[in-house]
Coordinates of C-alpha atoms and ligand atoms in Angstrom, one line a residue:
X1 CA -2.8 -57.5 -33.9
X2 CA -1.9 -57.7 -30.6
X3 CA -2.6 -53.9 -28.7
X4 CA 0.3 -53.8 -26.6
X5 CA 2.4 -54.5 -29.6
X6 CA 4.0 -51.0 -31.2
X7 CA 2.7 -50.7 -34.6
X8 CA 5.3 -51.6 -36.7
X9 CA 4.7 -54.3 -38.5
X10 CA 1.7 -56.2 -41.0
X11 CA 2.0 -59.6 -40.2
X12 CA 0.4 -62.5 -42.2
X13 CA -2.6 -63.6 -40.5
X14 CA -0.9 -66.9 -38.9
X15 CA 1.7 -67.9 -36.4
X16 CA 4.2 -70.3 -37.1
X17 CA 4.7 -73.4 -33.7
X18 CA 7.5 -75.1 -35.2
X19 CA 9.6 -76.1 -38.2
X20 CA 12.4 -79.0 -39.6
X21 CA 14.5 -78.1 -42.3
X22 CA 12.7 -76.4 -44.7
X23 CA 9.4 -77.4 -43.5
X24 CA 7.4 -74.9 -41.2
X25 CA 4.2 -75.8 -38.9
X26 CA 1.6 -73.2 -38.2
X27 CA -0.5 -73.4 -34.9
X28 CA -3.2 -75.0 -36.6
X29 CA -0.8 -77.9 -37.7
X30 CA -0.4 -77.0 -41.3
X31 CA 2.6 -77.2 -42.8
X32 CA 4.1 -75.2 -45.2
X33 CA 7.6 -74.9 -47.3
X34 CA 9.0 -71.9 -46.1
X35 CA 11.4 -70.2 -49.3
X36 CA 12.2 -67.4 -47.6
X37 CA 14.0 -68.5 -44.3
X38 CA 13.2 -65.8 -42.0
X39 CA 14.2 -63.2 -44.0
X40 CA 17.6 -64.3 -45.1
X41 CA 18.0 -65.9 -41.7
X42 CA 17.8 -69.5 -41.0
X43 CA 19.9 -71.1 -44.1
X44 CA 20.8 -73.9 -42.2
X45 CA 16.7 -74.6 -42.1
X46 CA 14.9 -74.5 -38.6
X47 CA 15.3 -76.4 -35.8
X48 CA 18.9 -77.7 -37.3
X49 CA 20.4 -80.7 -34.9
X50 CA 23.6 -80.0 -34.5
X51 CA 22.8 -75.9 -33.6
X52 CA 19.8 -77.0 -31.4
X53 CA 22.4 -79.1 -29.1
X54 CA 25.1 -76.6 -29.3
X55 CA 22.4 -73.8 -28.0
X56 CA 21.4 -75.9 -25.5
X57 CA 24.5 -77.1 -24.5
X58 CA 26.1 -73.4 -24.2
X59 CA 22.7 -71.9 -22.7
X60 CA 23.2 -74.7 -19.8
X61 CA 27.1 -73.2 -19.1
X62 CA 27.1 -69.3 -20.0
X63 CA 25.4 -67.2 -21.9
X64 CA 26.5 -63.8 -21.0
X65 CA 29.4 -62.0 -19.7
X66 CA 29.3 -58.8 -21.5
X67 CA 32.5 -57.8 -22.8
X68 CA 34.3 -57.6 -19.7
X69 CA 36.2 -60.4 -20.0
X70 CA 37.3 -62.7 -22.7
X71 CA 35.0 -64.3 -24.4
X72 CA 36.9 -67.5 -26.0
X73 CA 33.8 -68.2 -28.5
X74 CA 34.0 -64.5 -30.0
X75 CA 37.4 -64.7 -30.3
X76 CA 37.1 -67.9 -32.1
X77 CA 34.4 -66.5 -34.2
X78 CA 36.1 -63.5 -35.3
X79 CA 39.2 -66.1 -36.1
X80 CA 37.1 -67.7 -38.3
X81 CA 35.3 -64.7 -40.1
X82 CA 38.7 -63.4 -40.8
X83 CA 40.0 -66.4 -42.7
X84 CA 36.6 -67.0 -44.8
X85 CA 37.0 -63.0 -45.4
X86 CA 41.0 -62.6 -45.4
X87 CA 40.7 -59.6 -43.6
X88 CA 41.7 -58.7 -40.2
X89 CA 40.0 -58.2 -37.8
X90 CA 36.0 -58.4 -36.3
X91 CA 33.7 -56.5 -34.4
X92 CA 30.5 -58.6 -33.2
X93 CA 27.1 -57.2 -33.0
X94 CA 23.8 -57.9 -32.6
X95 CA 22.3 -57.2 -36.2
X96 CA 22.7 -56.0 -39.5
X97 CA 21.9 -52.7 -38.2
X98 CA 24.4 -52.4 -35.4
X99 CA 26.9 -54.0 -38.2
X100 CA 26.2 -51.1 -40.8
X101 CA 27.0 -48.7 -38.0
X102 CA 29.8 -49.8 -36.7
X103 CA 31.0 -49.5 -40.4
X104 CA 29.5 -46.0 -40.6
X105 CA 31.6 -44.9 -37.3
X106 CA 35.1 -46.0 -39.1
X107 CA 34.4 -44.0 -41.8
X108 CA 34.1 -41.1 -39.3
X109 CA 36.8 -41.9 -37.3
X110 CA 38.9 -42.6 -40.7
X111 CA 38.0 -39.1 -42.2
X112 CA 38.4 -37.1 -39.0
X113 CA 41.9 -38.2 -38.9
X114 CA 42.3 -37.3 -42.6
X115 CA 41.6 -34.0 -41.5
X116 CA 37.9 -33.8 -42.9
X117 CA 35.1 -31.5 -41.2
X118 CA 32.7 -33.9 -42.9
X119 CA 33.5 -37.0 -44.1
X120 CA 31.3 -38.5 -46.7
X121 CA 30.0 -41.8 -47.7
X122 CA 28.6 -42.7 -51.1
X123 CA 25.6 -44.6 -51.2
X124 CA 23.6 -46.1 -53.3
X125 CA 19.9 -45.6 -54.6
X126 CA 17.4 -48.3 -53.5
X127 CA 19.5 -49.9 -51.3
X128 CA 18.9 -50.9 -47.6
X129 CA 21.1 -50.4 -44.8
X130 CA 18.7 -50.8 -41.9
X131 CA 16.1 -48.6 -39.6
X132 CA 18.8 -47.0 -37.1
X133 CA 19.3 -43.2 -37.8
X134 CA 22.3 -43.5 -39.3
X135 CA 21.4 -46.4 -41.2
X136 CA 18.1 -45.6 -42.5
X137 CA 19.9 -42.2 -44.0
X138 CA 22.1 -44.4 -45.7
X139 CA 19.8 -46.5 -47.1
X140 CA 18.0 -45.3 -50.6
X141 CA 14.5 -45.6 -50.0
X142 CA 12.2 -42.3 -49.0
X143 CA 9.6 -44.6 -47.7
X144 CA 12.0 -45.8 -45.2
X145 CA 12.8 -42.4 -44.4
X146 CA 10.4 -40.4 -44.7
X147 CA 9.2 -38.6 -41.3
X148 CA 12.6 -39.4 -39.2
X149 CA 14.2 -36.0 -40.1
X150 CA 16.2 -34.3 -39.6
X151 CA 18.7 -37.6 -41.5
X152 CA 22.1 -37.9 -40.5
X153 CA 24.3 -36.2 -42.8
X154 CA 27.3 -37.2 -44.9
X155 CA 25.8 -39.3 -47.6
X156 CA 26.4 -38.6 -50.9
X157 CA 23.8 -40.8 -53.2
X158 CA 24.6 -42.2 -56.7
X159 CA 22.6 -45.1 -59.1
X160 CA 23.5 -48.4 -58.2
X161 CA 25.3 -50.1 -60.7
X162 CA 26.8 -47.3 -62.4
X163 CA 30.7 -46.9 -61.6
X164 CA 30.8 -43.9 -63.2
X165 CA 28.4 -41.9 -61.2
X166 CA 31.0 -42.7 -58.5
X167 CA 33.8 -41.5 -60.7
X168 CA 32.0 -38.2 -60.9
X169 CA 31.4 -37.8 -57.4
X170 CA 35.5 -38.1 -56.8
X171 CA 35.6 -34.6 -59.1
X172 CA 33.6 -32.7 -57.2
X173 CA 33.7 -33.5 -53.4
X174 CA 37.0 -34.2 -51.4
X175 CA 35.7 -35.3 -48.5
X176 CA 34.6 -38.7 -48.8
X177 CA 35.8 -41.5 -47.2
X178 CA 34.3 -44.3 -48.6
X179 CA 31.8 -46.0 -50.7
X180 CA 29.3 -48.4 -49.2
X181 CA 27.3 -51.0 -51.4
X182 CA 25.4 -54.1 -51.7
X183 CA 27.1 -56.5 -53.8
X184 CA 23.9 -57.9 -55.0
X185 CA 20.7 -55.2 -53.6
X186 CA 18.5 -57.3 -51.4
X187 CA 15.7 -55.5 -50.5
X188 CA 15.3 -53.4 -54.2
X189 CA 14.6 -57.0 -55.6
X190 CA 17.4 -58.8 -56.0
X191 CA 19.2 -56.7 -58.1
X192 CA 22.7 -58.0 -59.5
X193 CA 25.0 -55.5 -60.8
X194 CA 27.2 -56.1 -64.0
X195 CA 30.2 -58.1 -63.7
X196 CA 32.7 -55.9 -63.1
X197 CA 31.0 -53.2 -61.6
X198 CA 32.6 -54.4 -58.2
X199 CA 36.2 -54.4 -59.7
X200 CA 35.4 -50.9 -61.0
X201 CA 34.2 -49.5 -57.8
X202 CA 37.6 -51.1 -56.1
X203 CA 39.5 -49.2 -58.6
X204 CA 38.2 -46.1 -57.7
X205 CA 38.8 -46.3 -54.2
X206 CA 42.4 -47.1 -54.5
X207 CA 42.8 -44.4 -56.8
X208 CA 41.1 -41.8 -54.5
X209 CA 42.1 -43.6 -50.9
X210 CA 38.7 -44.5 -50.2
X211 CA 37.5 -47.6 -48.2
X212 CA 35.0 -49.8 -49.9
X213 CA 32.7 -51.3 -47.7
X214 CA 30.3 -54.4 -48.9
X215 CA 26.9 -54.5 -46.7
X216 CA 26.4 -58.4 -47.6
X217 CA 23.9 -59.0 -44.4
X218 CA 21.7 -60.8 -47.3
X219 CA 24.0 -61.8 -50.2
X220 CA 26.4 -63.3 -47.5
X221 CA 27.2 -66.7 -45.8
X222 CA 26.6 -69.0 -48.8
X223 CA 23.3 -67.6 -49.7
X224 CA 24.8 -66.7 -53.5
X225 CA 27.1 -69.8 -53.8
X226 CA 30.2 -68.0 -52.4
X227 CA 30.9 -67.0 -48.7
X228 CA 30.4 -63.7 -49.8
X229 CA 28.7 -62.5 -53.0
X230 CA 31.6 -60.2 -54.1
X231 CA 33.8 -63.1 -54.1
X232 CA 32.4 -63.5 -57.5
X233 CA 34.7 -61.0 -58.9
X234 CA 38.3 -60.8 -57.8
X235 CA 37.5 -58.1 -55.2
X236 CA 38.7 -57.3 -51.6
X237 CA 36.5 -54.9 -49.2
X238 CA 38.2 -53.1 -46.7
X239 CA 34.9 -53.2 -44.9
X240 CA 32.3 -55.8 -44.9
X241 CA 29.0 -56.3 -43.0
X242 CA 27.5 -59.9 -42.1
X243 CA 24.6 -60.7 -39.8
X244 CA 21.3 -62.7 -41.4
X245 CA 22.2 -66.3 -41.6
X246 CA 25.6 -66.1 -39.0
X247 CA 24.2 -68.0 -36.0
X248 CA 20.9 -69.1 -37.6
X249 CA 18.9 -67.1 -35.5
X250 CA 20.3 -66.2 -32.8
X251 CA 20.7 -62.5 -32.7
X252 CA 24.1 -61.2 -34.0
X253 CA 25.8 -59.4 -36.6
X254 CA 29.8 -58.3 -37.6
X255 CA 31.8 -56.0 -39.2
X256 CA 34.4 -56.8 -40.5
X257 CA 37.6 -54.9 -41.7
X258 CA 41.2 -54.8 -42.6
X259 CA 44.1 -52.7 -42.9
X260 CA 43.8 -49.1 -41.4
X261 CA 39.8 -49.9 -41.2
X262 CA 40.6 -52.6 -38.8
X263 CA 42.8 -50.3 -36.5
X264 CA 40.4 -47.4 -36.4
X265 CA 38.8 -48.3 -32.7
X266 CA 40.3 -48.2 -29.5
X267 CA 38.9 -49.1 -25.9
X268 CA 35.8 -47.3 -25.1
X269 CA 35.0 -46.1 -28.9
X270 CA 32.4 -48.6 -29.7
X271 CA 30.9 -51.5 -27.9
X272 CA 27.8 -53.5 -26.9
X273 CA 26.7 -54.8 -23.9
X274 CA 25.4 -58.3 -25.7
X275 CA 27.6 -58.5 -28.6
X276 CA 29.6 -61.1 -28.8
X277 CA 28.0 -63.1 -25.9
X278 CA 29.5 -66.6 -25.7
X279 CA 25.8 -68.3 -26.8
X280 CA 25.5 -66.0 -29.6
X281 CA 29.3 -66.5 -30.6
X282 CA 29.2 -70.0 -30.4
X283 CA 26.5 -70.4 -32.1
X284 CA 27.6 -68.8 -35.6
X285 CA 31.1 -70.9 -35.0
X286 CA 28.9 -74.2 -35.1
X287 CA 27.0 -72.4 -38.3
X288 CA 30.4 -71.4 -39.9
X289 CA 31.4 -75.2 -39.2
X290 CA 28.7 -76.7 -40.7
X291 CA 28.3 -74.8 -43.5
X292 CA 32.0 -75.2 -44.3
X293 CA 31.8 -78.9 -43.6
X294 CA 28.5 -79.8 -45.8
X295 CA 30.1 -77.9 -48.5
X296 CA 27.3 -75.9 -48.5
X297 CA 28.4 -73.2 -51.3
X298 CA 28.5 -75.9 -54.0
X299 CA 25.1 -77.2 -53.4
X300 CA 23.9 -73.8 -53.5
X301 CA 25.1 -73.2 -56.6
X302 CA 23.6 -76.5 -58.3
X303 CA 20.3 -76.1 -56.5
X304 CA 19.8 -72.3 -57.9
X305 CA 21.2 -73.6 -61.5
X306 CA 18.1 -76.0 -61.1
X307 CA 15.4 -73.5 -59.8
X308 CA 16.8 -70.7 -62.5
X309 CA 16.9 -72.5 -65.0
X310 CA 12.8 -73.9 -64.4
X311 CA 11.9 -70.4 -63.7
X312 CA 13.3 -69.2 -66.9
X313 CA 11.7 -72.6 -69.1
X314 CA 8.3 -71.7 -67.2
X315 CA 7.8 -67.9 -67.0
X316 CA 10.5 -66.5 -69.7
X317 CA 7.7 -65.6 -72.3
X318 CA 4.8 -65.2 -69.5
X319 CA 3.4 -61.5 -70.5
X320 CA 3.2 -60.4 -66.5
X321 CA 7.1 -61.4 -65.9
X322 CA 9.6 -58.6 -66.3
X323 CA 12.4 -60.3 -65.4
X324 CA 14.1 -63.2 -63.4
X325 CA 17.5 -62.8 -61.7
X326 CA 19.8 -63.3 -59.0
X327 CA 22.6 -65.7 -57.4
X328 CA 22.5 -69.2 -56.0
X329 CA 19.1 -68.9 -53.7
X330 CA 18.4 -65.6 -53.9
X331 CA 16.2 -65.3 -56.5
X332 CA 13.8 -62.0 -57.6
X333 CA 11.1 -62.5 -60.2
X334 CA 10.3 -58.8 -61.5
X335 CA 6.3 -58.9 -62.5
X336 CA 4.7 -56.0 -64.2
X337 CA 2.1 -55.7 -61.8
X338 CA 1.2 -55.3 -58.2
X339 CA 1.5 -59.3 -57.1
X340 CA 0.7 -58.7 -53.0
X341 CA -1.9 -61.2 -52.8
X342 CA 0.2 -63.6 -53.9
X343 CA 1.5 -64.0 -50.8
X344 CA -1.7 -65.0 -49.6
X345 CA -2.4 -67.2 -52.3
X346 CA 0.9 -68.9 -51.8
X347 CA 0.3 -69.7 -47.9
X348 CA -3.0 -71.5 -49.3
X349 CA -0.6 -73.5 -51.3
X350 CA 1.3 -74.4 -48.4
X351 CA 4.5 -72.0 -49.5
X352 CA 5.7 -68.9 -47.3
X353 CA 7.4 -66.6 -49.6
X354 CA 8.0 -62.7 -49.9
X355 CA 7.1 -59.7 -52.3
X356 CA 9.4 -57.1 -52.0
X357 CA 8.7 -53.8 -53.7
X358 CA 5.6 -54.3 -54.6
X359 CA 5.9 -56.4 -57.9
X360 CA 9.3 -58.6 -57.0
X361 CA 8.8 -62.0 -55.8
X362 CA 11.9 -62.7 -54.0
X363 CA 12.6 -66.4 -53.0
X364 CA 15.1 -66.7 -50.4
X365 CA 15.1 -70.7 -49.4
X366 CA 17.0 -72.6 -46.9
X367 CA 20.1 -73.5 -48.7
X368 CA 19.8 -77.3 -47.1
X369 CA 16.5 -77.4 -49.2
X370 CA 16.6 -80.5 -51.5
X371 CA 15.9 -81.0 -54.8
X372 CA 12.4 -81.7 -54.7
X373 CA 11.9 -78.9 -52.1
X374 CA 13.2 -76.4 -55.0
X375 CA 11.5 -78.2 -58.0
X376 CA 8.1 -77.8 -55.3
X377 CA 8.9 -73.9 -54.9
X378 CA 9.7 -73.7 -59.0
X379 CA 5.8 -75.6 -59.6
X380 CA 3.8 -73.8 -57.0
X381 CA 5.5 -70.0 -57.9
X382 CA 5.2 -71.1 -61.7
X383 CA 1.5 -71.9 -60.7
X384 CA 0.7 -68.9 -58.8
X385 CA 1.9 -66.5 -61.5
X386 CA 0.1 -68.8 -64.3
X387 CA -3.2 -68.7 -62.4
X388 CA -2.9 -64.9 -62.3
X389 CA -5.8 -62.7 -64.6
Ligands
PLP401 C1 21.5 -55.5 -47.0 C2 21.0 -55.3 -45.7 N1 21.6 -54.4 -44.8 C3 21.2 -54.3 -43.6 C4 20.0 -54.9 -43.1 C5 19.6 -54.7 -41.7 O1 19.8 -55.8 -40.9 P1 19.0 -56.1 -39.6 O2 17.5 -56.1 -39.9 O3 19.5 -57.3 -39.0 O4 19.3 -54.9 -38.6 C6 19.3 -55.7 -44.0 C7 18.1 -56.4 -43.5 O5 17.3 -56.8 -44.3 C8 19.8 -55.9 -45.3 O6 19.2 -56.7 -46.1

């Protein structure tokens, strides 16, 4: 690793030059199918056309005002965010992170005008919110944790999936505000709560006046076959994070909210000096555009039919696989083992792909891949796991 780099992260021991579609060139010149997009990121594929020209094309005008002025493109994004959402209105950030918190300070600013000394947030176990302070204490995972005390306080944790571990919470504390959830848990493995659970949770928090707030930075933007992955039940946030996939890259994130969620700020409450920036703004609009135009949700949906339904003919009754789940293209494969070096083994193959947790595979794809992209991730996972002693 390079010394002047903080120590953050374990990178695989290559770098990537370039990439088309799916397809991903390391310096060397190999080329590999890349099934997990950047994290979550680049669903359009890399180096996409039409968002290459626009980039270019806005990065030759104006790239940054700060939020000074008016910034047409924002104002078109958030225009357009509102009507895949049907809420009201946006604010635009510059990741997942920033998103979450922006969520985080509605809540406060939402229980300090109910009167509370304290306002709580439920939160679930194993989920992922992000590294800031406040977003690291609401995320469910020690490791990520563990040595930034003293956490921000306010969170009140329950088991994911469990609506009545909510239910409980609502007889014993009376200041929470909200509840905040990931419609399908990204980084615990891909873990897809009953249907139903989603509709339970929205019951609730009309019953007690609580905002529900979806984090869908990974299960959003087409990635389960839907806009948004709650849109799978008949379910309304009043908060909802987005970031990942928006602009294909180029920094940004949003939260979005409606009714007295969407009111809460006033000038000088929140802010960024990037968000927003016409080059980022424009950039998701073009995304937004294209994915809406390709129809992109549909051919989501058929192309993880395809792959789940290999994966489960292939590795159902394989004694190291615990379990195979998920929506559209994001796809966990639970083994019973530690399955780190497949990673490595995978690159040999020519496939970039991602363990999470240890023992998940999680496959997170273009959605433009092709079918004989996803029948090549199916046979080369299916072969990795088969090959394993
Ligand atoms: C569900 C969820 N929330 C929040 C985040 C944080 O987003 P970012 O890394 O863009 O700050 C992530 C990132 O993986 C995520 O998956």
């Amino acid at each position: 690793m390079n010394q002047h780099l903080m120590n953050t992260y374990a990178p695989l021991p290559l770098a990537f030059e370039r990439g088309k579609g799916a397809w991903l060139w390391d310096t060397k010149g190999k080329r590999y199918l890349d099934a997990i997009s950047g994290l979550g990121v680049c669903a359009l594929g890399h180096a996409h056309p039409e968002v290459t020209r626009v980039i270019a094309e806005q990065a030759g005008k104006l790239i940054h005002t700060a939020n000074l002025a008016r910034i047409p493109w924002q104002e078109k994004l958030a225009d357009a965010l509102a009507e895949i959402t049907g809420m009201d209105r946006v604010f635009v950030a510059n990741s997942g992170t920033e998103a979450i918190e922006c969520a985080l300070k509605i809540t406060r600013i939402i229980g300090h005008q109910r009167g509370f000394s304290s306002p709580g947030v439920i939160v679930m176990e194993n989920s992922f919110h992000g590294r800031s302070l406040a977003a690291l204490s609401a995320t469910g995972n020690r490791k990520v944790q563990a040595g930034f005390e003293p956490l921000v306080g306010g969170f009140l944790r329950v088991p994911f999936a469990n609506s009545d571990a909510v239910a409980k919470i609502a007889e014993t504390s009376n200041e929470v505000v909200a509840v905040l959830v990931e419609p399908i848990q990204g980084e615990a493995g891909i873990q897809v709560p009953e249907n139903g659970y989603l509709e339970a949770l929205r019951a609730l928090c009309d019953e007690q006046g609580w905002l529900l707030i979806f984090d869908e930075i990974q299960s959003g933007l087409c990635r389960t076959g839907r806009w948004y992955a709650h849109q799978h039940e008949p379910v309304q946030p009043d908060i909802l994070t987005t970031a990942k996939a928006l602009a294909n890259g180029v920094p940004i994130g949003a939260c979005v909210a409606r009714g007295a969620a969407a009111d809460a700020f006033s000038p000088g409450r929140h802010g960024s000096t990037f968000g927003g920036n016409p080059l980022a703004s424009r950039t998701a609009c073009t995304v937004l555009d294209i994915m809406t135009s390709q129809n992109l949700n549909a051919h989501v949906a058929e192309t993880g039919d395809i792959m789940f339904a290999a994966f489960r003919s292939r590795l159902q009754d394989h004694p190291y696989v615990e379990d195979i789940r998920g929506r559209g293209l994001m796809i966990g494969i639970e083994m019973n083992q530690d399955v780190n070096p497949l990673k490595h083994a995978a690159l040999e193959q020519g496939l970039l792909l991602n363990i999470t947790r240890n023992n998940i595979i999680r496959l997170l794809p273009p959605l433009i891949i092709d079918e004989a992209q996803a029948e090549q991730i199916v046979d080369t996972v299916c072969k990795l796991i088969e090959e394993l002693d």
